[in-house]
Amino acid sequence: MKYLRILAFLLITSIGNLFAQGNIYPAPEYNGTIAITSGTIHVGNGEIIPNGTIIISNGRIQTVGGNNLGIPVGAKLINANGKHVYPGLIAMSTNLGLAEISSINAGNDFAELGDMNPSVRTIMAYNAQSQIIPTIRSNGVLLAHIVPRGGIISGTSSIVQLDAWDWRDASYKMNNGIHLNMPALVNRPRGFGGFNRNTRSANDVLKEALNKIEDIRIFFREAKIYQQQIAPLTNLKYDAVKGLFNKSQKLFVHCDLVKEMMMAIDLKKEFGFDMVIVGGADSWLMADVLKENEVPVILSEPHSLPSTPDDAVDQPYKTGAQLAQAGVLFSFAIENDNWQQRCIPFQAGTMAAYGLSKEDALKAISLNAAKILGIDQMTGSIEVGKDANIIISEGDVLDMKSSIITTALIKGREINLDNKQTQLFEKYKYKYGIK
């Protein structure tokens, strides 16, 4: 049966390749000078520059200012008159490029067997040729945080740029974090619609969860001792978490409820890890604790139901504004489906309708995201010295009605925004004579 599933996957993949976007390929490196002129620049840090100019040299932002900036001789001009210029958006905590057809197990490369798999590296499984990726970047998403799933410690995540030939040139920052799934401390609903409940008692669920959390503590204690060992002994799992102890990596803890987040903070206090909460449905209830312990949050998608029946039905929409008001650094992710990453700007727009300003909503998926991932010195805003990851839209990028991305640059390379969906759109417009 296993071999039949693999054969089916290969067959479907082969058929898909017959209709692949053969004319869509990564843009070549551009080492010249580019000037983006006359656009409304949304810097990404809350600042807006009307009728602004951006000078890009060798893939990096050289100058940002008003329309009085001098344009270097020979610069390639991009006229953004009447348009809006934004930093490239970042998809957080996704399996984009790790799964193509989710219903075919043989093509899902985001999970490994076993509980403790910190040495599993998502970058090694990343498929830069995924047919989904062009549909994502056509909506302004230029970078993605690809993460593992499954088990207790799922593995190591990386950040990729979405215009590449393979995982090597896609890599933007490799192995930036370790991902831990906090064991559930309550008996949660399971099954479609959450109608089926685990038949175990609440005490059994709690006991099992506490035992697993103790296993996590033991693992990190042993890993800490391993970092101090002198003998040439190699342990791949302990080696993989070395960055947690020297602060070159962050620990991303996936959990939603207050008790689970408090357990995560206890781990932070014991080991001194740089920590990020992923999910954080109830983070608004303990925003002051998160602020005090300097723990950022990657929220679950705003377009979801509240975590408990007692919460307001629009609580997921409001949580971002509540965290921002408390001074908690936050972003959000659409974790369930890789193809939905194209909806990131519009879900940020929903947050803007529930308490966030438009610029703060933009910041959540640009500069805030970059800060959480540890890449804010390279990207996340349109500032001097950063990579020229920039999008230009005819309308408000957070508004589904008006957003039309006309230009996108990754490190100064103007990328192809075509994709299979736009090709089919044009094909059938031609067939039916629609202009």
Tab-separated table of C-alpha atoms in Angstrom:
chain	number	residue	atom	x	y	z
A	1	MET	CA	0.000	0.000	0.000
A	2	LYS	CA	2.861	2.343	0.840
A	3	TYR	CA	4.398	1.812	-2.603
A	4	LEU	CA	1.049	2.425	-4.298
A	5	ARG	CA	0.762	5.803	-2.501
A	6	ILE	CA	4.275	6.742	-3.615
A	7	LEU	CA	3.509	5.669	-7.202
A	8	ALA	CA	0.304	7.729	-7.172
A	9	PHE	CA	2.205	10.756	-5.907
A	10	LEU	CA	4.865	10.418	-8.620
A	11	LEU	CA	2.181	10.027	-11.288
A	12	ILE	CA	0.274	13.122	-10.156
A	13	THR	CA	3.511	15.084	-9.894
A	14	SER	CA	4.509	14.044	-13.417
A	15	ILE	CA	1.130	15.057	-14.806
A	16	GLY	CA	1.394	18.371	-12.960
A	17	ASN	CA	4.804	19.000	-14.495
A	18	LEU	CA	3.298	18.727	-17.981
A	19	PHE	CA	1.261	21.832	-17.208
A	20	ALA	CA	3.829	23.599	-15.023
A	21	GLN	CA	4.686	27.267	-15.431
A	22	GLY	CA	7.664	26.593	-17.691
A	23	ASN	CA	8.088	30.280	-18.515
A	24	ILE	CA	8.368	31.294	-14.835
A	25	TYR	CA	11.907	31.127	-13.534
A	26	PRO	CA	13.972	32.998	-10.937
A	27	ALA	CA	15.137	36.483	-11.857
A	28	PRO	CA	18.874	36.895	-12.429
A	29	GLU	CA	20.986	38.929	-10.033
A	30	TYR	CA	20.900	42.695	-10.709
A	31	ASN	CA	24.015	44.611	-9.702
A	32	GLY	CA	23.049	48.014	-11.070
A	33	THR	CA	21.154	50.941	-9.582
A	34	ILE	CA	17.358	51.170	-9.380
A	35	ALA	CA	15.282	54.233	-8.542
A	36	ILE	CA	11.654	53.842	-7.434
A	37	THR	CA	10.036	57.260	-7.748
A	38	SER	CA	6.801	59.130	-6.976
A	39	GLY	CA	5.146	56.459	-4.846
A	40	THR	CA	3.647	56.578	-1.379
A	41	ILE	CA	6.238	54.725	0.678
A	42	HIS	CA	5.031	52.715	3.673
A	43	VAL	CA	8.352	52.193	5.424
A	44	GLY	CA	7.103	49.346	7.625
A	45	ASN	CA	7.991	50.992	10.936
A	46	GLY	CA	4.848	53.133	10.996
A	47	GLU	CA	6.289	55.963	8.897
A	48	ILE	CA	4.740	57.056	5.584
A	49	ILE	CA	6.615	59.077	2.953
A	50	PRO	CA	4.268	60.603	0.340
A	51	ASN	CA	5.666	61.060	-3.150
A	52	GLY	CA	8.875	59.342	-2.046
A	53	THR	CA	11.957	57.976	-3.768
A	54	ILE	CA	14.015	54.852	-3.082
A	55	ILE	CA	17.510	54.372	-4.492
A	56	ILE	CA	18.714	50.766	-4.639
A	57	SER	CA	22.294	49.778	-5.376
A	58	ASN	CA	23.510	46.187	-5.807
A	59	GLY	CA	20.393	44.760	-4.197
A	60	ARG	CA	20.441	46.970	-1.086
A	61	ILE	CA	18.543	50.118	-0.194
A	62	GLN	CA	20.944	53.044	-0.496
A	63	THR	CA	18.683	56.051	0.083
A	64	VAL	CA	15.053	56.674	1.083
A	65	GLY	CA	13.457	60.103	1.056
A	66	GLY	CA	11.226	62.629	-0.679
A	67	ASN	CA	11.016	63.419	-4.381
A	68	ASN	CA	13.925	65.844	-4.116
A	69	LEU	CA	16.481	63.045	-4.081
A	70	GLY	CA	18.850	63.069	-7.027
A	71	ILE	CA	18.505	60.104	-9.378
A	72	PRO	CA	21.884	58.531	-10.239
A	73	VAL	CA	22.831	58.619	-13.911
A	74	GLY	CA	22.031	55.329	-15.640
A	75	ALA	CA	19.699	54.111	-12.912
A	76	LYS	CA	16.836	51.839	-13.908
A	77	LEU	CA	13.624	53.806	-13.226
A	78	ILE	CA	10.446	52.338	-11.751
A	79	ASN	CA	7.653	54.891	-11.752
A	80	ALA	CA	5.327	54.296	-8.793
A	81	ASN	CA	3.205	57.408	-9.364
A	82	GLY	CA	-0.222	56.918	-7.769
A	83	LYS	CA	0.863	53.605	-6.244
A	84	HIS	CA	1.866	52.374	-2.794
A	85	VAL	CA	5.307	50.977	-1.982
A	86	TYR	CA	5.694	48.455	0.849
A	87	PRO	CA	8.355	46.169	2.318
A	88	GLY	CA	8.002	42.573	1.161
A	89	LEU	CA	5.656	40.580	3.399
A	90	ILE	CA	6.745	37.569	5.448
A	91	ALA	CA	4.781	34.319	5.836
A	92	MET	CA	5.283	33.040	9.382
A	93	SER	CA	5.279	29.442	10.646
A	94	THR	CA	4.225	27.692	7.428
A	95	ASN	CA	4.897	24.417	5.623
A	96	LEU	CA	5.071	26.190	2.256
A	97	GLY	CA	7.465	24.244	0.024
A	98	LEU	CA	7.309	21.226	2.335
A	99	ALA	CA	3.969	19.935	1.051
A	100	GLU	CA	2.377	20.220	-2.372
A	101	ILE	CA	-0.757	18.056	-2.283
A	102	SER	CA	-1.661	17.661	1.383
A	103	SER	CA	-3.866	14.611	0.799
A	104	ILE	CA	-0.885	12.606	-0.517
A	105	ASN	CA	1.281	11.568	2.402
A	106	ALA	CA	4.289	10.758	0.227
A	107	GLY	CA	4.592	14.422	-0.682
A	108	ASN	CA	4.428	15.774	2.877
A	109	ASP	CA	7.964	16.486	4.121
A	110	PHE	CA	7.271	18.518	7.252
A	111	ALA	CA	7.112	15.814	9.954
A	112	GLU	CA	9.301	12.961	11.174
A	113	LEU	CA	8.529	9.908	13.306
A	114	GLY	CA	9.344	10.075	16.998
A	115	ASP	CA	9.048	12.692	19.729
A	116	MET	CA	12.484	14.344	19.870
A	117	ASN	CA	13.735	15.381	16.435
A	118	PRO	CA	15.640	18.679	16.836
A	119	SER	CA	18.170	17.607	14.193
A	120	VAL	CA	15.509	17.486	11.447
A	121	ARG	CA	16.120	20.525	9.204
A	122	THR	CA	13.246	21.826	7.080
A	123	ILE	CA	15.596	23.579	4.657
A	124	MET	CA	16.791	20.195	3.378
A	125	ALA	CA	13.235	19.262	2.332
A	126	TYR	CA	12.269	22.648	0.906
A	127	ASN	CA	11.005	22.497	-2.679
A	128	ALA	CA	11.753	25.844	-4.336
A	129	GLN	CA	9.935	24.642	-7.471
A	130	SER	CA	6.567	24.288	-5.736
A	131	GLN	CA	3.718	25.397	-7.975
A	132	ILE	CA	2.102	27.112	-4.992
A	133	ILE	CA	4.944	29.581	-4.403
A	134	PRO	CA	4.286	31.845	-7.449
A	135	THR	CA	0.664	32.267	-6.344
A	136	ILE	CA	1.886	33.419	-2.921
A	137	ARG	CA	4.449	35.982	-4.029
A	138	SER	CA	2.002	37.505	-6.528
A	139	ASN	CA	0.195	38.865	-3.436
A	140	GLY	CA	3.330	40.446	-2.014
A	141	VAL	CA	4.678	37.649	0.203
A	142	LEU	CA	8.406	37.456	-0.576
A	143	LEU	CA	9.832	35.546	2.401
A	144	ALA	CA	8.604	32.511	4.337
A	145	HIS	CA	9.433	30.949	7.682
A	146	ILE	CA	9.252	27.201	6.960
A	147	VAL	CA	8.732	25.081	10.055
A	148	PRO	CA	8.552	21.382	10.981
A	149	ARG	CA	5.581	19.738	12.660
A	150	GLY	CA	4.831	16.611	14.654
A	151	GLY	CA	6.241	15.050	17.800
A	152	ILE	CA	7.295	17.075	20.834
A	153	ILE	CA	10.435	18.714	19.442
A	154	SER	CA	9.682	18.818	15.723
A	155	GLY	CA	12.991	20.087	14.338
A	156	THR	CA	14.688	23.190	13.016
A	157	SER	CA	13.107	25.961	10.928
A	158	SER	CA	14.657	28.258	8.317
A	159	ILE	CA	13.704	31.417	6.417
A	160	VAL	CA	13.596	31.324	2.619
A	161	GLN	CA	13.104	33.877	-0.139
A	162	LEU	CA	10.449	32.872	-2.656
A	163	ASP	CA	12.278	33.238	-5.974
A	164	ALA	CA	14.903	30.527	-6.211
A	165	TRP	CA	16.103	27.521	-8.183
A	166	ASP	CA	16.636	25.269	-5.177
A	167	TRP	CA	16.941	25.287	-1.385
A	168	ARG	CA	20.518	26.554	-1.524
A	169	ASP	CA	19.808	29.899	-3.156
A	170	ALA	CA	16.368	30.077	-1.473
A	171	SER	CA	17.997	30.113	1.958
A	172	TYR	CA	17.723	33.523	3.624
A	173	LYS	CA	18.613	32.451	7.149
A	174	MET	CA	19.168	28.788	7.916
A	175	ASN	CA	18.336	26.978	11.151
A	176	ASN	CA	17.000	30.031	12.973
A	177	GLY	CA	14.909	28.160	15.526
A	178	ILE	CA	13.895	24.931	17.260
A	179	HIS	CA	10.180	24.073	17.406
A	180	LEU	CA	8.542	22.547	20.466
A	181	ASN	CA	4.906	21.442	20.678
A	182	MET	CA	3.822	21.996	24.272
A	183	PRO	CA	1.809	18.996	25.494
A	184	ALA	CA	-1.860	19.838	26.047
A	185	LEU	CA	-2.719	20.287	29.718
A	186	VAL	CA	-6.479	19.985	29.204
A	187	ASN	CA	-8.752	17.489	27.490
A	188	ARG	CA	-9.416	19.323	24.242
A	189	PRO	CA	-12.148	18.630	21.661
A	190	ARG	CA	-10.991	16.488	18.757
A	191	GLY	CA	-12.343	15.489	15.390
A	192	PHE	CA	-14.213	17.452	12.736
A	193	GLY	CA	-15.803	20.532	14.287
A	194	GLY	CA	-14.381	19.601	17.689
A	195	PHE	CA	-17.405	17.439	18.529
A	196	ASN	CA	-15.498	14.314	19.556
A	197	ARG	CA	-13.736	14.398	22.897
A	198	ASN	CA	-10.863	12.343	24.170
A	199	THR	CA	-12.325	9.617	26.359
A	200	ARG	CA	-9.476	9.818	28.902
A	201	SER	CA	-10.105	11.615	32.163
A	202	ALA	CA	-8.804	15.122	32.722
A	203	ASN	CA	-6.406	13.784	35.374
A	204	ASP	CA	-4.937	11.245	32.939
A	205	VAL	CA	-4.435	13.928	30.288
A	206	LEU	CA	-2.776	16.249	32.795
A	207	LYS	CA	-0.540	13.503	34.190
A	208	GLU	CA	0.626	12.485	30.721
A	209	ALA	CA	1.296	16.104	29.746
A	210	LEU	CA	3.320	16.786	32.899
A	211	ASN	CA	5.388	13.649	32.269
A	212	LYS	CA	6.138	14.832	28.747
A	213	ILE	CA	7.090	18.296	30.005
A	214	GLU	CA	9.476	16.687	32.475
A	215	ASP	CA	10.982	14.726	29.559
A	216	ILE	CA	11.509	18.064	27.780
A	217	ARG	CA	13.278	19.493	30.819
A	218	ILE	CA	15.497	16.427	31.091
A	219	PHE	CA	16.371	16.659	27.398
A	220	PHE	CA	17.432	20.309	27.678
A	221	ARG	CA	19.345	19.681	30.914
A	222	GLU	CA	21.291	16.884	29.237
A	223	ALA	CA	21.835	19.069	26.171
A	224	LYS	CA	23.206	21.842	28.373
A	225	ILE	CA	25.691	19.434	29.981
A	226	TYR	CA	26.612	18.157	26.509
A	227	GLN	CA	27.569	21.680	25.409
A	228	GLN	CA	30.134	21.750	28.212
A	229	GLN	CA	31.677	18.328	27.509
A	230	ILE	CA	35.309	18.197	26.464
A	231	ALA	CA	35.575	14.670	25.072
A	232	PRO	CA	34.974	14.379	21.299
A	233	LEU	CA	31.532	12.802	21.703
A	234	THR	CA	28.903	13.499	19.035
A	235	ASN	CA	25.164	13.537	19.628
A	236	LEU	CA	23.189	14.942	16.678
A	237	LYS	CA	20.141	15.873	18.764
A	238	TYR	CA	22.141	17.776	21.372
A	239	ASP	CA	24.246	19.390	18.660
A	240	ALA	CA	21.076	20.640	16.947
A	241	VAL	CA	20.001	22.697	19.984
A	242	LYS	CA	23.421	24.243	20.625
A	243	GLY	CA	22.161	27.541	19.220
A	244	LEU	CA	19.533	27.794	21.962
A	245	PHE	CA	22.242	28.060	24.585
A	246	ASN	CA	24.435	30.574	22.723
A	247	LYS	CA	21.365	32.604	21.605
A	248	SER	CA	21.975	32.075	17.869
A	249	GLN	CA	18.607	30.262	17.740
A	250	LYS	CA	15.186	30.815	19.275
A	251	LEU	CA	12.831	28.288	20.823
A	252	PHE	CA	9.413	28.463	19.143
A	253	VAL	CA	6.844	26.952	21.514
A	254	HIS	CA	3.529	26.008	19.906
A	255	CYS	CA	0.687	26.366	22.415
A	256	ASP	CA	-2.541	28.310	22.965
A	257	LEU	CA	-3.775	28.243	26.546
A	258	VAL	CA	-2.559	30.270	29.520
A	259	LYS	CA	-1.331	27.255	31.512
A	260	GLU	CA	0.686	26.015	28.546
A	261	MET	CA	2.249	29.420	27.941
A	262	MET	CA	3.159	29.666	31.621
A	263	MET	CA	4.923	26.295	31.334
A	264	ALA	CA	6.817	27.672	28.346
A	265	ILE	CA	7.888	30.739	30.328
A	266	ASP	CA	9.145	28.440	33.108
A	267	LEU	CA	11.380	26.756	30.520
A	268	LYS	CA	12.656	30.155	29.445
A	269	LYS	CA	13.477	31.076	33.030
A	270	GLU	CA	15.293	27.805	33.728
A	271	PHE	CA	17.410	27.715	30.565
A	272	GLY	CA	17.548	31.366	29.511
A	273	PHE	CA	16.313	30.667	25.985
A	274	ASP	CA	15.125	33.336	23.571
A	275	MET	CA	11.535	32.193	23.215
A	276	VAL	CA	8.580	32.812	20.898
A	277	ILE	CA	5.006	31.621	21.491
A	278	VAL	CA	3.312	30.282	18.347
A	279	GLY	CA	-0.483	30.094	18.421
A	280	GLY	CA	-1.114	32.104	21.571
A	281	ALA	CA	-4.909	32.158	21.314
A	282	ASP	CA	-5.173	33.182	24.971
A	283	SER	CA	-2.134	35.463	24.940
A	284	TRP	CA	-4.390	38.506	25.444
A	285	LEU	CA	-5.207	37.182	28.922
A	286	MET	CA	-1.555	37.315	30.001
A	287	ALA	CA	-0.142	40.102	27.842
A	288	ASP	CA	1.506	41.731	30.866
A	289	VAL	CA	3.363	38.490	31.706
A	290	LEU	CA	4.547	38.108	28.109
A	291	LYS	CA	5.728	41.714	28.091
A	292	GLU	CA	7.538	41.319	31.416
A	293	ASN	CA	9.371	38.200	30.177
A	294	GLU	CA	10.054	39.629	26.698
A	295	VAL	CA	8.266	36.797	24.896
A	296	PRO	CA	6.931	37.682	21.420
A	297	VAL	CA	3.901	35.934	19.947
A	298	ILE	CA	3.095	34.566	16.503
A	299	LEU	CA	-0.700	34.454	16.659
A	300	SER	CA	-2.845	31.908	14.904
A	301	GLU	CA	-4.690	33.341	11.935
A	302	PRO	CA	-7.253	36.054	12.786
A	303	HIS	CA	-9.927	34.358	10.652
A	304	SER	CA	-10.604	31.596	13.187
A	305	LEU	CA	-12.938	30.773	16.033
A	306	PRO	CA	-12.052	31.667	19.631
A	307	SER	CA	-10.265	29.023	21.714
A	308	THR	CA	-13.099	28.602	24.249
A	309	PRO	CA	-16.899	29.021	24.101
A	310	ASP	CA	-16.695	31.777	26.730
A	311	ASP	CA	-14.616	34.096	24.527
A	312	ALA	CA	-16.164	36.730	22.289
A	313	VAL	CA	-16.680	35.443	18.766
A	314	ASP	CA	-14.461	38.217	17.387
A	315	GLN	CA	-11.658	37.679	19.922
A	316	PRO	CA	-9.122	36.369	17.346
A	317	TYR	CA	-9.589	39.611	15.383
A	318	LYS	CA	-8.926	41.760	18.463
A	319	THR	CA	-6.000	39.913	20.018
A	320	GLY	CA	-3.378	41.661	17.897
A	321	ALA	CA	-4.500	45.113	18.986
A	322	GLN	CA	-4.590	44.027	22.634
A	323	LEU	CA	-1.025	42.702	22.439
A	324	ALA	CA	0.172	45.855	20.676
A	325	GLN	CA	-1.447	48.029	23.350
A	326	ALA	CA	0.374	46.005	26.041
A	327	GLY	CA	3.695	46.424	24.214
A	328	VAL	CA	4.062	42.756	23.218
A	329	LEU	CA	5.902	42.148	19.946
A	330	PHE	CA	3.612	40.065	17.729
A	331	SER	CA	2.998	38.784	14.249
A	332	PHE	CA	0.586	36.124	13.009
A	333	ALA	CA	0.599	33.002	10.873
A	334	ILE	CA	-1.745	30.963	8.724
A	335	GLU	CA	-0.495	27.519	9.737
A	336	ASN	CA	-3.149	25.148	8.398
A	337	ASP	CA	-2.704	25.423	4.624
A	338	ASN	CA	0.355	26.437	2.628
A	339	TRP	CA	-1.677	27.847	-0.249
A	340	GLN	CA	-3.504	30.267	2.069
A	341	GLN	CA	-0.336	32.302	2.639
A	342	ARG	CA	-1.521	34.568	-0.166
A	343	CYS	CA	-4.258	35.782	2.224
A	344	ILE	CA	-1.785	37.150	4.797
A	345	PRO	CA	-2.176	40.847	3.824
A	346	PHE	CA	-5.963	40.613	3.888
A	347	GLN	CA	-6.043	38.980	7.325
A	348	ALA	CA	-3.796	41.805	8.526
A	349	GLY	CA	-6.424	44.118	7.066
A	350	THR	CA	-9.035	42.423	9.258
A	351	MET	CA	-6.869	43.180	12.301
A	352	ALA	CA	-6.806	46.802	11.172
A	353	ALA	CA	-10.610	46.804	11.387
A	354	TYR	CA	-10.455	45.592	15.002
A	355	GLY	CA	-8.239	48.075	16.776
A	356	LEU	CA	-4.894	48.155	14.970
A	357	SER	CA	-3.896	51.053	12.751
A	358	LYS	CA	-3.190	50.205	9.114
A	359	GLU	CA	0.537	50.814	9.601
A	360	ASP	CA	0.657	48.632	12.713
A	361	ALA	CA	-1.167	45.868	10.831
A	362	LEU	CA	1.424	46.157	8.049
A	363	LYS	CA	4.208	46.112	10.646
A	364	ALA	CA	2.864	42.810	12.021
A	365	ILE	CA	3.647	41.042	8.742
A	366	SER	CA	6.826	42.928	7.880
A	367	LEU	CA	9.087	44.513	10.512
A	368	ASN	CA	7.577	42.708	13.532
A	369	ALA	CA	7.889	39.390	11.721
A	370	ALA	CA	11.503	40.151	10.836
A	371	LYS	CA	12.295	41.038	14.465
A	372	ILE	CA	10.759	37.818	15.758
A	373	LEU	CA	12.769	35.785	13.223
A	374	GLY	CA	15.986	37.683	13.920
A	375	ILE	CA	16.366	39.088	10.406
A	376	ASP	CA	15.328	42.708	11.027
A	377	GLN	CA	18.863	43.928	10.248
A	378	MET	CA	18.404	42.548	6.733
A	379	THR	CA	14.743	43.081	5.891
A	380	GLY	CA	11.254	43.934	7.188
A	381	SER	CA	11.241	47.654	6.384
A	382	ILE	CA	12.329	50.081	3.676
A	383	GLU	CA	15.381	51.496	5.418
A	384	VAL	CA	18.923	52.267	4.364
A	385	GLY	CA	21.266	49.283	4.366
A	386	LYS	CA	18.572	46.597	4.191
A	387	ASP	CA	17.923	44.211	1.334
A	388	ALA	CA	15.659	45.664	-1.331
A	389	ASN	CA	12.694	43.343	-0.664
A	390	ILE	CA	9.957	45.651	-1.905
A	391	ILE	CA	6.475	45.412	-3.400
A	392	ILE	CA	4.479	48.023	-5.310
A	393	SER	CA	0.677	47.920	-5.320
A	394	GLU	CA	-1.923	49.887	-7.246
A	395	GLY	CA	-4.054	50.033	-4.086
A	396	ASP	CA	-3.965	49.281	-0.371
A	397	VAL	CA	-2.077	46.001	0.025
A	398	LEU	CA	-4.250	45.110	3.045
A	399	ASP	CA	-7.482	45.536	1.076
A	400	MET	CA	-8.623	42.596	-1.055
A	401	LYS	CA	-10.629	44.869	-3.364
A	402	SER	CA	-7.907	47.325	-4.314
A	403	SER	CA	-4.629	45.423	-3.897
A	404	ILE	CA	-2.971	44.623	-7.216
A	405	ILE	CA	0.761	43.931	-6.941
A	406	THR	CA	2.445	45.307	-10.056
A	407	THR	CA	6.131	45.014	-9.089
A	408	ALA	CA	8.104	42.951	-6.595
A	409	LEU	CA	11.823	42.999	-5.854
A	410	ILE	CA	13.816	40.465	-3.861
A	411	LYS	CA	17.312	41.773	-3.106
A	412	GLY	CA	16.828	44.194	-5.983
A	413	ARG	CA	15.857	41.466	-8.478
A	414	GLU	CA	12.558	42.216	-10.193
A	415	ILE	CA	10.721	38.910	-10.011
A	416	ASN	CA	8.120	37.398	-12.302
A	417	LEU	CA	4.637	37.758	-10.766
A	418	ASP	CA	3.008	35.373	-13.216
A	419	ASN	CA	1.621	32.046	-12.009
A	420	LYS	CA	-0.579	29.180	-13.110
A	421	GLN	CA	-3.729	30.929	-11.888
A	422	THR	CA	-3.055	34.153	-13.801
A	423	GLN	CA	-2.177	32.135	-16.897
A	424	LEU	CA	-5.504	30.296	-16.751
A	425	PHE	CA	-7.283	33.607	-16.172
A	426	GLU	CA	-5.729	35.091	-19.314
A	427	LYS	CA	-6.334	31.899	-21.285
A	428	TYR	CA	-10.081	31.893	-20.683
A	429	LYS	CA	-10.389	35.637	-21.082
A	430	TYR	CA	-9.025	35.066	-24.584
A	431	LYS	CA	-11.351	32.141	-25.227
A	432	TYR	CA	-14.473	34.120	-24.383
A	433	GLY	CA	-13.309	37.403	-25.871
A	434	ILE	CA	-13.177	39.276	-22.572
A	435	LYS	CA	-11.029	42.399	-22.561
